[in-house]
Backbone as JSON Lines, residues from 0, in Angstrom:
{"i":0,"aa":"X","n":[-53.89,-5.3,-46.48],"ca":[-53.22,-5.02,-47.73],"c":[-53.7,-3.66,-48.24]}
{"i":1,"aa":"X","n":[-52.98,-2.88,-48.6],"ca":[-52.8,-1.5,-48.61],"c":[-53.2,-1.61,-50.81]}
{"i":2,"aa":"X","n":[-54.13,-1.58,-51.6],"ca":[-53.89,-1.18,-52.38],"c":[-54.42,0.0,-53.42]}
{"i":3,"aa":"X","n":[-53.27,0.98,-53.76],"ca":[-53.0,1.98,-53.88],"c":[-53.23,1.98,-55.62]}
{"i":4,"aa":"X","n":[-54.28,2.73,-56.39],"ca":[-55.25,2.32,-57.32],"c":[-54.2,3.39,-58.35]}
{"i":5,"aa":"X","n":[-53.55,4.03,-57.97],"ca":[-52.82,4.74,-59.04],"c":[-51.64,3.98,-59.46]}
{"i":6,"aa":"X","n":[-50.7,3.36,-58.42],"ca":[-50.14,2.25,-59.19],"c":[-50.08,1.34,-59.47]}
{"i":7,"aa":"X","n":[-51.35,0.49,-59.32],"ca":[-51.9,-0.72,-59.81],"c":[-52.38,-0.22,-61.65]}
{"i":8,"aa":"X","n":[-53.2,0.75,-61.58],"ca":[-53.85,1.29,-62.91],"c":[-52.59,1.62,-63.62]}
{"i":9,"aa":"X","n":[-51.63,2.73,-63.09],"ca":[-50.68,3.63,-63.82],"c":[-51.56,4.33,-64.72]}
{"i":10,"aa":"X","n":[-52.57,4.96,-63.82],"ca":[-52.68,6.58,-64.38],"c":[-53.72,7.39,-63.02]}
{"i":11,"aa":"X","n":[-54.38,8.22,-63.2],"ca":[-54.71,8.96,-62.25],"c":[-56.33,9.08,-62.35]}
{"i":12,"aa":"X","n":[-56.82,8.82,-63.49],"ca":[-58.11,8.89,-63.89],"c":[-58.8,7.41,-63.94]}
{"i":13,"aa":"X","n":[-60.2,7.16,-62.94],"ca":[-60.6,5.98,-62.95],"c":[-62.08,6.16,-63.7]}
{"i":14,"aa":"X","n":[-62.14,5.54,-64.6],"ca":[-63.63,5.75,-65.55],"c":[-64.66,4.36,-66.05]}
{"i":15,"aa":"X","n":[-63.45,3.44,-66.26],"ca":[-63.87,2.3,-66.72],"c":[-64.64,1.35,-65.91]}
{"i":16,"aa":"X","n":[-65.21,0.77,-66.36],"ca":[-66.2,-0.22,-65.57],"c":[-65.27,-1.55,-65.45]}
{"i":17,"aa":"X","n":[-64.61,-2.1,-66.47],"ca":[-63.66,-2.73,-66.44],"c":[-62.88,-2.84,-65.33]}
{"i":18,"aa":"X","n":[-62.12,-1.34,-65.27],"ca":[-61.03,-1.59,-64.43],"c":[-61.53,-2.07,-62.83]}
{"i":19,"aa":"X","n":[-62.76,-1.57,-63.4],"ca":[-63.68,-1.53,-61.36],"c":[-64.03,-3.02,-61.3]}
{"i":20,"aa":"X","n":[-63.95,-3.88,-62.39],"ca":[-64.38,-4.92,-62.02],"c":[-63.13,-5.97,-61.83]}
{"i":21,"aa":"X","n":[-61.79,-5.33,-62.36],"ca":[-60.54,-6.14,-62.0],"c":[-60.39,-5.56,-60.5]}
{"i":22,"aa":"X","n":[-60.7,-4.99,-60.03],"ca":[-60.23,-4.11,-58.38],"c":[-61.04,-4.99,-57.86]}
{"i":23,"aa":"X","n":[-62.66,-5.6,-58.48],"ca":[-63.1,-6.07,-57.28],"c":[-63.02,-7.59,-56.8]}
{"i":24,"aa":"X","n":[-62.11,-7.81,-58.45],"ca":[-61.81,-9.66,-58.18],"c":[-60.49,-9.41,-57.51]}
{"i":25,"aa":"X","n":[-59.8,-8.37,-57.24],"ca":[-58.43,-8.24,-56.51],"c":[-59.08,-8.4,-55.13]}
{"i":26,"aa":"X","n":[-60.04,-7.9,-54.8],"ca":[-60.41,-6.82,-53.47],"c":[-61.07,-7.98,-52.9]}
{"i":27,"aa":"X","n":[-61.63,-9.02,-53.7],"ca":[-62.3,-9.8,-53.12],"c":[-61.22,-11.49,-53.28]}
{"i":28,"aa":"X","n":[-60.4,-11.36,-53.69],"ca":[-59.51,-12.29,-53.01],"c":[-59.05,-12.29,-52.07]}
{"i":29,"aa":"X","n":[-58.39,-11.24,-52.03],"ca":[-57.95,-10.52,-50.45],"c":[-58.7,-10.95,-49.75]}
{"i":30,"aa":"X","n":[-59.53,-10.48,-49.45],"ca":[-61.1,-11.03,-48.11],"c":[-61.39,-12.22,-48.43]}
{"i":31,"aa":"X","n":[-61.08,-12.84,-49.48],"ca":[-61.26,-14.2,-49.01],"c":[-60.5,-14.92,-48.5]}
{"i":32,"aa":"X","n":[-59.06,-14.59,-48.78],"ca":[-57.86,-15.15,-47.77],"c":[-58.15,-14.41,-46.35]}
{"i":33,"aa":"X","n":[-58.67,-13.49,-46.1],"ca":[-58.96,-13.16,-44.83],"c":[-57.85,-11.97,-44.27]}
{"i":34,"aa":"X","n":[-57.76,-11.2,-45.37],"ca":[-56.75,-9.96,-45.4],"c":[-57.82,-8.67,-45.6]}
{"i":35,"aa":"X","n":[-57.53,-7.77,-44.78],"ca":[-57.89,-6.44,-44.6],"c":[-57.72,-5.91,-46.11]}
{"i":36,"aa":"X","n":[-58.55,-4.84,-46.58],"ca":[-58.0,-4.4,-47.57],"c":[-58.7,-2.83,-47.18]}
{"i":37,"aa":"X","n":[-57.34,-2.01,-47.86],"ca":[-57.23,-0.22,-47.81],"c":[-57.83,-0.12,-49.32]}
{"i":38,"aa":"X","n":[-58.36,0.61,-49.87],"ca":[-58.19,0.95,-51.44],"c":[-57.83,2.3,-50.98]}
{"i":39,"aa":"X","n":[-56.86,2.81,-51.03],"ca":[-55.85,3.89,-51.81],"c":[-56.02,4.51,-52.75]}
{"i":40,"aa":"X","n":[-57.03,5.84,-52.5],"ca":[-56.88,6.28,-54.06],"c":[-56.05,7.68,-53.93]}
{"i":41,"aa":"X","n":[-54.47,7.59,-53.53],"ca":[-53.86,8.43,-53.73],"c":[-53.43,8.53,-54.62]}
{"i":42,"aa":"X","n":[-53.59,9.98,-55.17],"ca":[-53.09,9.86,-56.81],"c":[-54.13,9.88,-57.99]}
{"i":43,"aa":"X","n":[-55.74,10.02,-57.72],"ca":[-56.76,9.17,-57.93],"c":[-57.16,10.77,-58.32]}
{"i":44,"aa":"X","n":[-57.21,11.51,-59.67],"ca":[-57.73,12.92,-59.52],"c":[-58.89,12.85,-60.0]}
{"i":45,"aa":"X","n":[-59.72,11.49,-60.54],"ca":[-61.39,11.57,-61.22],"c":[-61.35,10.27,-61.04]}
{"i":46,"aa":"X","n":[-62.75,9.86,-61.0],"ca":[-63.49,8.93,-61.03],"c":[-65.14,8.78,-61.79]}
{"i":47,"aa":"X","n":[-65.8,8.27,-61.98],"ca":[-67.22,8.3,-62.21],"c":[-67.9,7.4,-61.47]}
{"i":48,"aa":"X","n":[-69.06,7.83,-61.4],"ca":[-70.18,7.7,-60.28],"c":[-69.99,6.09,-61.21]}
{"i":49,"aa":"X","n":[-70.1,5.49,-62.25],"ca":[-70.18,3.88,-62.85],"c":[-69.19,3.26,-62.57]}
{"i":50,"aa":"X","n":[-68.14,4.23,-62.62],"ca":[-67.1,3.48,-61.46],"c":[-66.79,2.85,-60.11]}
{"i":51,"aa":"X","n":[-67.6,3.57,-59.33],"ca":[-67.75,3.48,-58.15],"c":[-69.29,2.37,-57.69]}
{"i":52,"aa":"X","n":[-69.34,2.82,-58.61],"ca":[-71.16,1.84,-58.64],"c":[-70.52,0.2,-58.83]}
{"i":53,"aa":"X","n":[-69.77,0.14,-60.21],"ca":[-69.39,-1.05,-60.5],"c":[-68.78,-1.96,-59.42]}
{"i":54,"aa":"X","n":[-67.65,-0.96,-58.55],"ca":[-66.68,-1.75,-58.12],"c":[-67.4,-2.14,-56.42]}
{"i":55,"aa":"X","n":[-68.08,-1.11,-56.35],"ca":[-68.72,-1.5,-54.6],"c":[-70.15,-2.69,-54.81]}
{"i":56,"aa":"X","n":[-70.36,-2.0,-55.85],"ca":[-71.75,-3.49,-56.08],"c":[-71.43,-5.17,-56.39]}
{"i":57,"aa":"X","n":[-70.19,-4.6,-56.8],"ca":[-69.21,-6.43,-56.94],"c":[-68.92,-6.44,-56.13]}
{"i":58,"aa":"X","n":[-68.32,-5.43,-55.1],"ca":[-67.75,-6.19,-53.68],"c":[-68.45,-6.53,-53.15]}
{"i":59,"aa":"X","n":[-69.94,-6.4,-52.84],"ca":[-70.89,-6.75,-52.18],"c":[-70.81,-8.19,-52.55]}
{"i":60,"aa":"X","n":[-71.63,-8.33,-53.69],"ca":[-71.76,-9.68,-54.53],"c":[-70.56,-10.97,-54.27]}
{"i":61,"aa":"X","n":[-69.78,-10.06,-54.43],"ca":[-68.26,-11.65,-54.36],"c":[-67.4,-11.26,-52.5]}
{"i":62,"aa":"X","n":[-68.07,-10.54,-52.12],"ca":[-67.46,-10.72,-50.69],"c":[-68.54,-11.16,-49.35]}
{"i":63,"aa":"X","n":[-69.59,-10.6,-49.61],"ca":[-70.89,-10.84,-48.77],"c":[-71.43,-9.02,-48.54]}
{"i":64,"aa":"X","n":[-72.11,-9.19,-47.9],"ca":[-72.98,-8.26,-47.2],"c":[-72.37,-7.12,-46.53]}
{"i":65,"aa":"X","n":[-71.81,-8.18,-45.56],"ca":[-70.86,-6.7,-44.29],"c":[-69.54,-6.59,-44.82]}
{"i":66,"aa":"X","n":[-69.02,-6.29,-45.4],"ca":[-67.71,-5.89,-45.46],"c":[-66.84,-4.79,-44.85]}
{"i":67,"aa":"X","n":[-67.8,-4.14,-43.72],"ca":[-66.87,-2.73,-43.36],"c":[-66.13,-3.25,-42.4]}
{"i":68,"aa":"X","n":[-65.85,-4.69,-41.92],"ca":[-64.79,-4.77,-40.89],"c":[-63.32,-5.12,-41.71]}
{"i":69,"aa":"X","n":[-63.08,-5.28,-42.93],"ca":[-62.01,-5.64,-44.08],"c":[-62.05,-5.08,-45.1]}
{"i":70,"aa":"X","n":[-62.87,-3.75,-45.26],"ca":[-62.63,-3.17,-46.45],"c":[-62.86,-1.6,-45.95]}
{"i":71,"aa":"X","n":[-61.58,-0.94,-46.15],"ca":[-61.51,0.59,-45.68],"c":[-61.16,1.29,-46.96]}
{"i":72,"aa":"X","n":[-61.38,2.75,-47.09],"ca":[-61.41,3.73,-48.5],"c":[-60.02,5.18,-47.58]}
{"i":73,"aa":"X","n":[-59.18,5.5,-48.26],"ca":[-58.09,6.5,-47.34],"c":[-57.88,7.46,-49.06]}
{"i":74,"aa":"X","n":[-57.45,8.14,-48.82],"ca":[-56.99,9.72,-49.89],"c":[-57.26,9.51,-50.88]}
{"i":75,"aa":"X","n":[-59.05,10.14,-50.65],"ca":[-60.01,10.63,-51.41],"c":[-59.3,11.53,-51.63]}
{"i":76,"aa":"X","n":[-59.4,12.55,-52.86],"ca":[-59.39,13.69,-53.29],"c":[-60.65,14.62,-52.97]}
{"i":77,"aa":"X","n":[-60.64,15.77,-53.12],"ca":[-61.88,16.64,-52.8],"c":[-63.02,16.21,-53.48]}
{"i":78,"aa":"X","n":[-62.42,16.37,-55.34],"ca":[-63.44,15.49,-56.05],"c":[-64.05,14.29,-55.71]}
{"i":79,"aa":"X","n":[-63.43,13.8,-55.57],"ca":[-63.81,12.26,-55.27],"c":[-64.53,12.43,-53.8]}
{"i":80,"aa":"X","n":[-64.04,12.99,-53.2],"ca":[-64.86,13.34,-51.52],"c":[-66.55,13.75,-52.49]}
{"i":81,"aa":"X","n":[-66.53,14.1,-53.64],"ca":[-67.72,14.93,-53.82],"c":[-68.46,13.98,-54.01]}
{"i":82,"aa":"X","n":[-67.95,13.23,-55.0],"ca":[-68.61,11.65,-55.94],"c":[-68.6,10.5,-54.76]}
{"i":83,"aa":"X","n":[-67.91,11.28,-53.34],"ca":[-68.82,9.93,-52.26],"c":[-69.85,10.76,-51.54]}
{"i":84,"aa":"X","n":[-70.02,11.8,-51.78],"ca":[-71.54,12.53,-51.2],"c":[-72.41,12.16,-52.23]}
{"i":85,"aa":"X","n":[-72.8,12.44,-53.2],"ca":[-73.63,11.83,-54.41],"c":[-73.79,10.3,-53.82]}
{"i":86,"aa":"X","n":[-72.64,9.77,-53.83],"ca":[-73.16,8.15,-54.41],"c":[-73.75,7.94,-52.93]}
{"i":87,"aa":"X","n":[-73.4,8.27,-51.74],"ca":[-73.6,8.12,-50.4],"c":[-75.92,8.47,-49.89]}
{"i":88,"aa":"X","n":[-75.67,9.85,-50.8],"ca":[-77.03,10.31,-50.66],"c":[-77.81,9.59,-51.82]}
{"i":89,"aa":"X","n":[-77.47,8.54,-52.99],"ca":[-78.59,8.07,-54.14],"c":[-77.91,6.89,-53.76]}
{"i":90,"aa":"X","n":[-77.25,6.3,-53.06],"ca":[-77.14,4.46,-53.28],"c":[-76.5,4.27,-51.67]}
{"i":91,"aa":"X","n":[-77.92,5.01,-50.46],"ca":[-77.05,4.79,-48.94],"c":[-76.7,3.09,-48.7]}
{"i":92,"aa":"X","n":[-78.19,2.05,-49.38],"ca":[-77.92,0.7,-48.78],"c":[-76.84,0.26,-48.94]}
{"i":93,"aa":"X","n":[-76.01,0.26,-50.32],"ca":[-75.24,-0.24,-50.98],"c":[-74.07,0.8,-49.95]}
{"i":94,"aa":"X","n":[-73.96,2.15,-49.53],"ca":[-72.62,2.55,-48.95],"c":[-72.71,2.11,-47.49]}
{"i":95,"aa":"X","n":[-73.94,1.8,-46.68],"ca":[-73.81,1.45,-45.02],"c":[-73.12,0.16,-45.44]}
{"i":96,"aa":"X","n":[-72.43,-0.53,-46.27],"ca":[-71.8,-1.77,-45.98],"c":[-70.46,-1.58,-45.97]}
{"i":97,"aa":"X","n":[-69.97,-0.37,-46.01],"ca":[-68.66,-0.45,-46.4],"c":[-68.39,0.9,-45.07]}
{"i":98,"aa":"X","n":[-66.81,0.63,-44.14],"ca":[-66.94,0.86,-43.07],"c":[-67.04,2.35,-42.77]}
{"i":99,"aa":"X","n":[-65.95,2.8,-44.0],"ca":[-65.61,4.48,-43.25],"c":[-66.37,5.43,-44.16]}
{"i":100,"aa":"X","n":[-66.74,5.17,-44.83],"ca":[-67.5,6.37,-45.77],"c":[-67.45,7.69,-45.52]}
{"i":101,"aa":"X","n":[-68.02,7.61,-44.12],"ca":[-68.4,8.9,-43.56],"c":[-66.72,9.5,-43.23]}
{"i":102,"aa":"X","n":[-66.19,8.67,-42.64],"ca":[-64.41,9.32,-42.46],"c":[-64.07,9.88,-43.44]}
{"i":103,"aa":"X","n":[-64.08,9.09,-44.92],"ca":[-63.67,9.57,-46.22],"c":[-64.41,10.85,-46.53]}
{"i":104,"aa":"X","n":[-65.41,11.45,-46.09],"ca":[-65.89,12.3,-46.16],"c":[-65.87,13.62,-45.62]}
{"i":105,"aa":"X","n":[-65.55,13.15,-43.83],"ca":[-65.2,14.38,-43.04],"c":[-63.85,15.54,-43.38]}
């Protein structure tokens, strides 16, 4: 399941801790029915590092441990490519669980 965070939100800016924590009871239903999930952040021109903190530290919590075989990240923005070097180099345990990081990055 492909979901695409600009038109789920309807807007382009992700800040809230909130919203990261409705993505991760979405993100983690999905995987519990046993569906792949994309997060899509096409369209996605900011984010914050509490954003990203919020929503990957719940996926951990309500999905398990390994999640990089059902949970993939696709059109990062540059910014956002930046805010996954930061979060990648100050929170690596928490990003080796999630599969492509490093793709989202190259």
């Amino acid at each position: 399941m492909n979901l695409v965070l600009s038109k789920i939100f309807e807007t382009s800016v992700l800040v809230s801790p909130k919203k990261a924590t409705q993505l991760c009871t979405m993100i983690a239903k999905k995987v519990k029915n046993g569906d792949e999930v994309v997060i899509d952040f096409h369209g996605i021109k900011a984010t914050t590092l509490a954003f990203l903190y919020v929503l990957f530290s719940n996926v951990i919590k309500e999905c398990g441990k390994d999640v990089k075989k059902v949970i993939s990240v696709i059109n990062a923005s540059n910014e956002l490519k930046e805010e996954f070097k930061y979060f990648k180099q100050n929170y690596k345990d928490l990003c080796d669980k999630f599969s492509d990081l490093d793709a989202v990055l190259a």
